[in-house]
């Protein structure tokens, strides 16, 4: 796996330009996603931004790495697919877990900014009225 | 009058220069992205913002390592990036679970 004789200068021109462009685009997309993470207002808007870096940014940089090492070694070198597959599977799962936890916390604290709060308020009012009735029934 | 021969004129290696500068600028961008994520990690108003910042932080750190691996043409950094991707997901999932339930392992 360790190949000391590889040097970036040996890359032919087309591969160098392709790698340069792809790495640049990937890094730019990641930066845009991170800026969105800082600039957007609410948590539920902010969740969307960094996935730009996690999908497109990672994809571009991984493809650049694949091209670079395939051309440098002169054989197919696509082990970067491992990272791509893994990140594609895990990012949505992690984000769904996180947003579910955030939604749960916001609902417990009765925040107004929760998406779909109107529907929830009705259900909560129903639950509360039921609970209040049962409580009064217990007391009497 | 010259006693020493001039060294042979080396053509300017344009593709390599472009690639090197592009990689450098990409590293700069990814560093800035990590700074943004660190801002959200430190000043995030709530715990879920901090976890989101941590998630972004590790993804960008992984990309930075990949870019560095391309720059010095070494495959060692790929494995580091793979391990960061694996462990980062576990961290985010565990922290989300903690927010949801108050404990990580039930």
XYZ file of N, CA and C in Angstrom:
738
model
N 0.824 -1.205 0.000
C 0.000 0.000 0.000
C 0.859 1.257 0.000
N 1.996 1.193 0.690
C 2.856 2.380 0.740
C 3.750 2.395 -0.496
N 3.568 3.407 -1.302
C 4.392 3.513 -2.498
C 5.128 4.839 -2.449
N 6.435 4.734 -2.271
C 7.227 5.940 -2.025
C 7.558 6.636 -3.338
N 7.604 5.852 -4.431
C 8.100 6.420 -5.673
C 7.073 7.270 -6.394
N 5.862 7.378 -5.872
C 4.865 8.219 -6.529
C 5.206 9.683 -6.329
N 5.075 10.457 -7.395
C 5.264 11.903 -7.281
C 4.204 12.589 -8.122
N 3.704 13.676 -7.603
C 2.627 14.377 -8.279
C 3.085 14.982 -9.600
N 4.403 15.186 -9.736
C 4.912 15.798 -10.969
C 4.794 14.866 -12.159
N 4.682 13.536 -11.889
C 4.596 12.578 -12.985
C 3.227 12.544 -13.628
N 2.279 13.257 -13.052
C 0.911 13.232 -13.564
C 0.867 13.890 -14.940
N 0.234 13.244 -15.921
C 0.082 13.908 -17.220
C -0.854 15.111 -17.110
N -0.763 15.963 -18.123
C -1.426 17.269 -18.023
C -2.924 17.138 -17.841
N -3.571 16.272 -18.628
C -5.043 16.206 -18.552
C -5.473 15.749 -17.165
N -4.757 14.758 -16.607
C -5.135 14.277 -15.281
C -4.897 15.350 -14.231
N -3.803 16.119 -14.389
C -3.514 17.179 -13.429
C -4.615 18.232 -13.436
N -5.015 18.657 -14.653
C -6.063 19.685 -14.729
C -7.394 19.167 -14.181
N -7.710 17.898 -14.511
C -8.972 17.313 -14.046
C -8.980 17.227 -12.513
N -7.873 16.719 -11.959
C -7.786 16.610 -10.498
C -7.889 17.971 -9.836
N -7.176 18.950 -10.421
C -7.193 20.296 -9.844
C -8.615 20.842 -9.808
N -9.314 20.721 -10.945
C -10.673 21.266 -11.025
C -11.584 20.581 -10.033
N -11.495 19.260 -9.953
C -12.425 18.526 -9.089
C -12.150 18.811 -7.620
N -10.889 18.855 -7.228
C -10.574 19.162 -5.832
C -11.066 20.560 -5.479
N -10.862 21.492 -6.406
C -11.277 22.872 -6.154
C -12.787 22.965 -5.992
N -13.531 22.328 -6.909
C -14.993 22.397 -6.830
C -15.487 21.749 -5.540
N -14.900 20.609 -5.190
C -15.329 19.928 -3.967
C -15.087 20.761 -2.725
N -13.914 21.383 -2.660
C -13.609 22.206 -1.491
C -14.524 23.423 -1.437
N -14.803 24.007 -2.626
C -15.685 25.180 -2.667
C -17.082 24.814 -2.170
N -17.587 23.649 -2.602
C -18.925 23.233 -2.159
C -18.946 23.009 -0.653
N -17.888 22.406 -0.131
C -17.833 22.188 1.316
C -17.835 23.512 2.059
N -17.088 24.481 1.520
C -17.042 25.792 2.167
C -18.409 26.458 2.138
N -19.109 26.356 0.997
C -20.442 26.962 0.908
C -21.370 26.330 1.934
N -21.281 25.000 2.068
C -22.115 24.332 3.063
C -21.804 24.796 4.475
N -20.524 24.963 4.779
C -20.150 25.385 6.133
C -20.579 26.821 6.391
N -20.503 27.687 5.353
C -20.971 29.069 5.527
C -22.474 29.082 5.792
N -23.184 28.198 5.062
C -24.615 28.082 5.330
C -24.881 27.655 6.755
N -24.036 26.790 7.280
C -24.183 26.358 8.675
C -24.079 27.533 9.637
N -23.234 28.512 9.291
C -23.091 29.678 10.174
C -24.203 30.683 9.953
N -24.592 30.893 8.670
C -25.450 32.025 8.353
C -26.933 31.774 8.566
N -27.390 30.536 8.373
C -28.833 30.299 8.406
C -29.393 30.498 9.805
N -30.709 30.755 9.868
C -31.290 31.265 11.108
C -31.645 30.169 12.111
N -32.499 29.232 11.694
C -32.971 28.256 12.682
C -32.250 26.924 12.498
N -32.350 26.085 13.512
C -31.657 24.797 13.452
C -32.139 23.951 12.288
N -33.453 23.974 12.024
C -34.001 23.127 10.975
C -33.599 23.595 9.589
N -33.208 24.865 9.441
C -32.607 25.311 8.186
C -31.132 24.933 8.130
N -30.479 25.024 9.264
C -29.041 24.757 9.299
C -28.714 23.305 9.013
N -29.639 22.389 9.320
C -29.368 20.975 9.066
C -29.102 20.718 7.581
N -29.749 21.499 6.719
C -29.622 21.235 5.294
C -28.250 21.604 4.745
N -27.647 22.657 5.294
C -26.465 23.225 4.641
C -25.266 22.269 4.572
N -24.806 21.703 5.687
C -23.558 20.937 5.587
C -23.667 19.641 4.808
N -24.891 19.187 4.494
C -24.996 17.983 3.674
C -24.486 18.227 2.256
N -24.429 19.493 1.849
C -23.814 19.830 0.556
C -22.360 19.373 0.532
N -21.640 19.649 1.629
C -20.253 19.199 1.701
C -20.135 17.705 1.872
N -21.120 17.117 2.565
C -21.021 15.684 2.842
C -21.330 14.844 1.620
N -22.091 15.388 0.671
C -22.405 14.586 -0.513
C -21.588 15.029 -1.727
N -21.855 16.237 -2.240
C -21.190 16.672 -3.467
C -19.715 16.968 -3.233
N -19.400 17.647 -2.132
C -18.004 17.990 -1.859
C -17.151 16.750 -1.723
N -17.638 15.807 -0.910
C -16.902 14.556 -0.744
C -16.808 13.803 -2.068
N -17.924 13.786 -2.827
C -17.919 13.070 -4.101
C -16.861 13.607 -5.048
N -16.794 14.923 -5.194
C -15.817 15.509 -6.113
C -14.395 15.204 -5.670
N -14.115 15.364 -4.376
C -12.740 15.154 -3.922
C -12.350 13.682 -4.038
N -13.303 12.793 -3.779
C -12.994 11.362 -3.904
C -12.745 10.981 -5.356
N -13.543 11.538 -6.278
C -13.312 11.234 -7.693
C -11.956 11.792 -8.134
N -11.606 12.983 -7.626
C -10.290 13.545 -7.937
C -9.183 12.619 -7.441
N -9.341 12.108 -6.219
C -8.335 11.197 -5.667
C -8.240 9.921 -6.498
N -9.400 9.404 -6.909
C -9.399 8.194 -7.742
C -8.647 8.419 -9.047
N -8.963 9.535 -9.733
C -8.300 9.826 -11.007
C -6.801 9.946 -10.803
N -6.426 10.720 -9.764
C -5.014 10.995 -9.504
C -4.248 9.698 -9.272
N -4.747 8.847 -8.378
C -3.970 7.659 -8.021
C -4.044 6.580 -9.093
N -5.173 6.528 -9.822
C -5.244 5.565 -10.922
C -4.208 5.893 -11.990
N -4.093 7.182 -12.317
C -3.145 7.565 -13.366
C -1.708 7.442 -12.860
N -1.475 7.805 -11.609
C -0.112 7.748 -11.074
C 0.401 6.317 -10.997
N -0.474 5.399 -10.542
C -0.021 4.019 -10.361
C -0.070 3.228 -11.658
N -0.897 3.708 -12.617
C -1.032 2.958 -13.844
C -1.903 1.734 -13.709
N -2.618 1.629 -12.597
C -3.594 0.539 -12.460
C -4.825 1.110 -11.778
N -5.906 0.331 -11.803
C -7.146 0.839 -11.235
C -7.007 0.947 -9.716
N -7.371 2.113 -9.181
C -7.230 2.320 -7.738
C -8.476 3.043 -7.257
N -9.458 2.265 -6.881
C -10.764 2.854 -6.569
C -11.196 2.548 -5.141
N -10.253 2.427 -4.225
C -10.670 2.130 -2.846
C -11.370 3.317 -2.199
N -11.346 4.501 -2.864
C -12.071 5.648 -2.332
C -13.579 5.416 -2.333
N -14.014 4.459 -3.163
C -15.452 4.129 -3.186
C -15.932 3.733 -1.796
N -15.054 3.118 -1.006
C -15.410 2.732 0.363
C -15.932 3.928 1.151
N -15.165 5.029 1.126
C -15.582 6.219 1.869
C -16.898 6.744 1.309
N -17.000 6.767 -0.033
C -18.213 7.314 -0.654
C -19.438 6.524 -0.224
N -19.351 5.192 -0.321
C -20.489 4.352 0.054
C -20.817 4.552 1.529
N -19.790 4.542 2.342
C -20.037 4.648 3.780
C -20.681 5.983 4.140
N -20.162 7.057 3.560
C -20.719 8.373 3.884
C -22.136 8.520 3.338
N -22.392 7.941 2.153
C -23.745 8.009 1.587
C -24.750 7.303 2.486
N -24.304 6.203 3.098
C -25.234 5.484 3.970
C -25.397 6.199 5.305
N -24.300 6.688 5.879
C -24.363 7.140 7.270
C -24.881 8.564 7.429
N -24.613 9.452 6.464
C -25.014 10.846 6.666
C -26.525 11.007 6.865
N -27.365 10.416 6.008
C -28.816 10.567 6.255
C -29.242 9.981 7.587
N -28.652 8.832 7.950
C -29.037 8.196 9.209
C -28.695 9.108 10.386
N -27.478 9.655 10.366
C -27.062 10.522 11.473
C -27.943 11.760 11.539
N -28.239 12.356 10.353
C -29.045 13.581 10.346
C -30.465 13.296 10.825
N -31.003 12.138 10.438
C -32.361 11.824 10.889
C -32.401 11.619 12.397
N -31.394 10.934 12.931
C -31.336 10.760 14.384
C -31.259 12.109 15.080
N -30.391 12.979 14.539
C -30.180 14.283 15.166
C -31.436 15.133 15.124
N -32.075 15.182 13.950
C -33.265 16.031 13.825
C -34.408 15.479 14.667
N -34.496 14.155 14.745
C -35.537 13.587 15.584
C -35.324 13.977 17.049
N -34.068 13.925 17.484
C -33.771 14.319 18.866
C -34.091 15.794 19.086
N -33.716 16.642 18.086
C -33.978 18.071 18.227
C -35.478 18.354 18.263
N -36.214 17.656 17.400
C -37.667 17.834 17.362
C -38.284 17.426 18.690
N -37.810 16.330 19.222
C -38.311 15.857 20.520
C -38.062 16.895 21.610
N -36.831 17.443 21.614
C -36.509 18.441 22.640
C -37.385 19.681 22.496
N -37.554 20.139 21.236
C -38.348 21.346 21.018
C -39.802 21.128 21.415
N -40.305 19.945 21.123
C -41.702 19.691 21.476
C -41.888 19.613 22.977
N -40.914 19.003 23.643
C -41.006 18.922 25.101
C -41.007 20.318 25.707
N -40.182 21.218 25.115
C -40.112 22.577 25.658
C -41.201 23.472 25.093
N -42.035 22.941 24.188
C -43.155 23.687 23.629
C -42.710 24.913 22.847
N -41.647 24.745 22.028
C -41.169 25.861 21.222
C -42.117 26.118 20.062
N -42.208 27.392 19.643
C -43.116 27.755 18.556
C -42.499 27.493 17.185
N -41.158 27.412 17.113
C -40.497 27.374 15.800
C -40.431 25.976 15.209
N -41.015 25.013 15.873
C -40.950 23.650 15.357
C -41.759 23.542 14.073
N -41.197 22.909 13.016
C -42.009 22.711 11.813
C -43.190 21.803 12.110
N -44.371 22.204 11.612
C -45.571 21.428 11.872
C -46.086 21.611 13.281
N -45.858 22.803 13.850
C -46.252 23.003 15.247
C -47.775 23.084 15.390
N -48.434 23.606 14.350
C -49.878 23.777 14.452
C -50.593 22.453 14.642
N -50.182 21.456 13.801
C -50.789 20.147 13.889
C -50.521 19.548 15.273
N -49.300 19.763 15.731
C -48.917 19.171 16.998
C -49.671 19.790 18.165
N -49.921 21.107 18.058
C -50.585 21.794 19.169
C -51.979 21.221 19.424
N -52.663 20.917 18.305
C -53.999 20.337 18.451
C -53.919 19.015 19.207
N -52.995 18.150 18.752
C -52.860 16.840 19.390
C -52.498 17.003 20.860
N -51.609 17.969 21.119
C -51.177 18.164 22.504
C -52.330 18.675 23.361
N -53.139 19.570 22.763
C -54.286 20.081 23.522
C -55.218 18.936 23.877
N -55.408 18.024 22.900
C -56.273 16.874 23.160
C -55.697 16.023 24.286
N -54.365 15.775 24.197
C -53.732 14.947 25.230
C -53.853 15.629 26.584
N -53.650 16.940 26.586
C -53.698 17.656 27.856
C -55.087 17.626 28.478
N -56.076 17.815 27.597
C -57.438 17.813 28.145
C -57.752 16.445 28.723
N -57.294 15.405 28.007
C -57.514 14.059 28.524
C -56.809 13.874 29.865
N -55.528 14.297 29.888
C -54.754 14.118 31.118
C -55.378 14.906 32.272
N -55.803 16.152 31.925
C -56.437 16.968 32.985
C -57.689 16.310 33.524
N -58.467 15.734 32.583
C -59.684 15.059 33.036
C -59.366 13.894 33.955
N -58.364 13.109 33.518
C -58.039 11.936 34.313
C -57.520 12.364 35.703
N -56.721 13.479 35.677
C -56.191 13.936 36.953
C -57.323 14.367 37.888
N -58.230 15.168 37.333
C -59.351 15.594 38.181
C -60.179 14.392 38.633
N -60.293 13.408 37.718
C -61.077 12.207 38.088
C -60.391 11.489 39.247
N -59.019 11.445 39.183
C -58.316 10.769 40.283
C -58.515 11.505 41.616
N -58.485 12.836 41.488
C -58.537 13.611 42.728
C -59.920 13.494 43.392
N -60.945 13.486 42.549
C -62.290 13.438 43.139
C -62.718 12.041 43.500
N 31.722 36.434 -21.858
C 32.610 35.303 -21.600
C 32.037 34.446 -20.487
N 31.714 33.239 -20.827
C 31.148 32.354 -19.800
C 32.019 31.139 -19.646
N 32.316 30.834 -18.355
C 33.109 29.637 -18.091
C 32.238 28.436 -17.780
N 31.126 28.747 -17.123
C 30.242 27.646 -16.749
C 29.069 27.606 -17.706
N 28.715 26.427 -18.170
C 27.533 26.355 -19.038
C 26.272 26.623 -18.240
N 25.340 27.289 -18.884
C 24.065 27.543 -18.211
C 23.331 26.226 -18.032
N 22.579 26.109 -16.974
C 21.759 24.903 -16.842
C 20.722 24.882 -17.936
N 20.341 23.688 -18.390
C 19.346 23.628 -19.465
C 18.044 24.263 -19.021
N 17.467 25.022 -19.935
C 16.236 25.737 -19.592
C 15.127 24.729 -19.314
N 14.594 24.773 -18.110
C 13.546 23.827 -17.732
C 12.198 24.445 -18.090
N 11.405 23.724 -18.857
C 10.100 24.308 -19.193
C 9.233 24.432 -17.948
N 8.462 25.478 -17.922
C 7.592 25.714 -16.775
C 6.539 24.617 -16.719
N 6.484 23.920 -15.573
C 5.575 22.787 -15.455
C 4.184 23.290 -15.102
N 3.478 23.743 -16.144
C 2.199 24.422 -15.902
C 1.144 23.525 -15.235
N 0.910 22.306 -15.725
C -0.121 21.490 -15.075
C 0.174 21.239 -13.613
N 1.427 20.978 -13.299
C 1.756 20.726 -11.897
C 1.544 21.970 -11.046
N 1.899 23.123 -11.590
C 1.696 24.373 -10.842
C 0.213 24.588 -10.558
N -0.593 24.395 -11.611
C -2.041 24.573 -11.440
C -2.571 23.618 -10.381
N -2.128 22.355 -10.458
C -2.603 21.353 -9.507
C -2.177 21.702 -8.091
N -0.914 22.122 -7.951
C -0.406 22.430 -6.613
C -1.166 23.604 -5.995
N -1.363 24.656 -6.809
C -2.091 25.822 -6.283
C -3.540 25.484 -5.982
N -4.127 24.674 -6.857
C -5.525 24.291 -6.636
C -5.658 23.505 -5.343
N -4.705 22.602 -5.103
C -4.748 21.821 -3.862
C -4.551 22.729 -2.658
N -3.652 23.701 -2.797
C -3.420 24.630 -1.688
C -4.677 25.440 -1.381
N -5.320 25.952 -2.436
C -6.534 26.750 -2.215
C -7.649 25.883 -1.650
N -7.703 24.625 -2.125
C -8.718 23.711 -1.587
C -8.491 23.478 -0.100
N -7.234 23.330 0.287
C -6.937 23.150 1.711
C -7.335 24.385 2.507
N -7.118 25.555 1.915
C -7.519 26.801 2.572
C -9.038 26.836 2.773
N -9.769 26.490 1.703
C -11.238 26.470 1.785
C -11.703 25.501 2.856
N -11.109 24.309 2.865
C -11.552 23.313 3.835
C -11.211 23.762 5.258
N -10.080 24.450 5.396
C -9.743 24.992 6.717
C -10.768 26.025 7.157
N -11.187 26.887 6.219
C -12.217 27.882 6.542
C -13.528 27.196 6.902
N -13.856 26.127 6.155
C -15.082 25.394 6.462
C -15.002 24.800 7.865
N -13.822 24.297 8.229
C -13.654 23.755 9.576
C -13.800 24.855 10.617
N -13.336 26.063 10.270
C -13.478 27.181 11.212
C -14.956 27.517 11.414
N -15.728 27.517 10.313
C -17.171 27.766 10.427
C -17.825 26.716 11.312
N -17.461 25.444 11.070
C -18.043 24.367 11.878
C -17.636 24.522 13.344
N -16.403 24.969 13.573
C -15.949 25.146 14.958
C -16.702 26.281 15.625
N -17.038 27.319 14.833
C -17.856 28.407 15.382
C -19.196 27.861 15.863
N -19.833 27.028 15.020
C -21.121 26.453 15.398
C -20.951 25.511 16.588
N -19.795 24.865 16.650
C -19.533 23.926 17.747
C -19.370 24.664 19.070
N -18.761 25.838 19.026
C -18.471 26.557 20.270
C -19.640 27.443 20.680
N -20.188 28.223 19.710
C -21.207 29.209 20.057
C -22.621 28.747 19.731
N -22.765 27.474 19.324
C -24.098 26.997 18.950
C -25.087 27.254 20.069
N -26.241 27.834 19.743
C -27.147 28.195 20.844
C -27.630 26.973 21.619
N -27.797 25.840 20.932
C -28.316 24.682 21.641
C -27.450 23.462 21.354
N -27.747 22.383 22.075
C -26.904 21.190 21.960
C -26.949 20.601 20.562
N -28.147 20.643 19.904
C -28.221 20.034 18.571
C -27.386 20.802 17.554
N -27.251 22.132 17.745
C -26.382 22.900 16.856
C -24.928 22.486 17.032
N -24.560 22.225 18.272
C -23.174 21.802 18.516
C -22.883 20.457 17.877
N -23.835 19.539 17.954
C -23.618 18.224 17.345
C -23.523 18.354 15.829
N -24.371 19.214 15.263
C -24.313 19.453 13.819
C -22.957 20.039 13.429
N -22.461 20.971 14.251
C -21.136 21.536 14.002
C -20.055 20.477 14.064
N -20.162 19.568 15.015
C -19.175 18.492 15.139
C -19.203 17.598 13.909
N -20.406 17.288 13.424
C -20.549 16.450 12.233
C -19.866 17.101 11.027
N -20.182 18.391 10.816
C -19.553 19.113 9.711
C -18.038 19.168 9.881
N -17.616 19.338 11.130
C -16.188 19.452 11.419
C -15.445 18.190 11.004
N -15.992 17.032 11.369
C -15.229 15.827 11.032
C -15.272 15.516 9.554
N -16.391 15.833 8.885
C -16.426 15.597 7.436
C -15.384 16.461 6.736
N -15.280 17.730 7.168
C -14.310 18.614 6.524
C -12.879 18.214 6.863
N -12.662 17.721 8.080
C -11.320 17.253 8.439
C -10.934 16.057 7.577
N -11.913 15.187 7.322
C -11.651 14.032 6.468
C -11.271 14.478 5.057
N -12.015 15.473 4.531
C -11.708 15.965 3.186
C -10.335 16.628 3.153
N -9.992 17.318 4.236
C -8.674 17.967 4.302
C -7.569 16.922 4.252
N -7.764 15.816 4.978
C -6.756 14.752 4.963
C -6.645 14.124 3.573
N -7.798 13.935 2.904
C -7.756 13.381 1.542
C -6.988 14.308 0.610
N -7.262 15.616 0.736
C -6.574 16.580 -0.114
C -5.066 16.564 0.148
N -4.713 16.449 1.429
C -3.292 16.386 1.761
C -2.659 15.123 1.197
N -3.428 14.008 1.241
C -2.931 12.753 0.676
C -2.669 12.876 -0.813
N -3.560 13.585 -1.535
C -3.324 13.803 -2.967
C -2.078 14.659 -3.148
N -1.922 15.643 -2.273
C -0.842 16.608 -2.472
C 0.526 15.964 -2.327
N 0.665 15.067 -1.332
C 1.972 14.420 -1.201
C 1.978 13.033 -1.836
N 0.921 12.711 -2.603
C 0.842 11.458 -3.369
C 1.098 10.246 -2.491
N 0.373 10.180 -1.383
C 0.546 9.052 -0.478
C -0.816 8.463 -0.154
N -0.899 7.138 -0.092
C -2.182 6.479 0.159
C -2.447 6.302 1.639
N -1.482 6.667 2.481
C -1.650 6.446 3.919
C -2.806 7.275 4.469
N -2.943 8.491 3.938
C -3.948 9.392 4.490
C -5.364 8.952 4.147
N -5.493 8.123 3.104
C -6.815 7.604 2.780
C -7.357 6.774 3.939
N -6.480 5.961 4.542
C -6.939 5.100 5.627
C -7.332 5.926 6.845
N -6.560 6.985 7.099
C -6.922 7.880 8.201
C -8.303 8.477 7.960
N -8.544 8.890 6.699
C -9.844 9.487 6.364
C -10.970 8.481 6.551
N -10.701 7.240 6.175
C -11.727 6.193 6.331
C -12.075 6.003 7.802
N -11.048 5.994 8.644
C -11.301 5.795 10.079
C -12.055 6.993 10.654
N -11.715 8.199 10.198
C -12.447 9.370 10.684
C -13.910 9.288 10.281
N -14.168 8.848 9.035
C -15.560 8.734 8.578
C -16.318 7.720 9.422
N -15.653 6.598 9.739
C -16.316 5.557 10.539
C -16.626 6.060 11.937
N -15.621 6.608 12.600
C -15.798 6.975 14.005
C -16.649 8.219 14.163
N -16.607 9.126 13.174
C -17.428 10.321 13.252
C -18.907 9.985 13.252
N -19.284 9.034 12.402
C -20.703 8.645 12.376
C -21.120 8.081 13.725
N -20.264 7.228 14.306
C -20.609 6.651 15.605
C -20.779 7.762 16.643
N -19.900 8.762 16.588
C -19.999 9.874 17.537
C -21.294 10.637 17.386
N -21.630 10.991 16.129
C -22.872 11.738 15.905
C -24.085 10.929 16.341
N -24.098 9.643 15.995
C -25.246 8.814 16.355
C -25.372 8.707 17.873
N -24.238 8.518 18.561
C -24.297 8.371 20.013
C -24.773 9.662 20.664
N -24.274 10.815 20.162
C -24.675 12.087 20.760
C -26.157 12.366 20.517
N -26.650 12.033 19.312
C -28.077 12.222 19.041
C -28.914 11.346 19.948
N -28.452 10.119 20.118
C -29.151 9.193 21.009
C -29.185 9.759 22.425
N -28.077 10.369 22.809
C -28.022 10.949 24.150
C -29.016 12.092 24.301
N -29.114 12.924 23.251
C -30.091 14.030 23.295
C -31.504 13.494 23.396
N -31.746 12.408 22.696
C -33.104 11.862 22.628
C -33.495 11.217 23.947
N -32.597 10.423 24.516
C -32.973 9.567 25.633
C -32.344 9.956 26.955
N -31.257 10.708 26.899
C -30.552 11.013 28.142
C -29.514 9.981 28.501
N -29.424 8.894 27.703
C -28.349 7.933 27.898
C -28.024 7.316 26.554
N -26.774 6.832 26.421
C -26.339 6.378 25.104
C -26.750 4.931 24.866
N -26.472 4.073 25.841
C -26.803 2.651 25.694
C -27.924 2.334 26.655
N -29.006 1.822 26.088
C -30.148 1.514 26.959
C -30.121 0.049 27.339
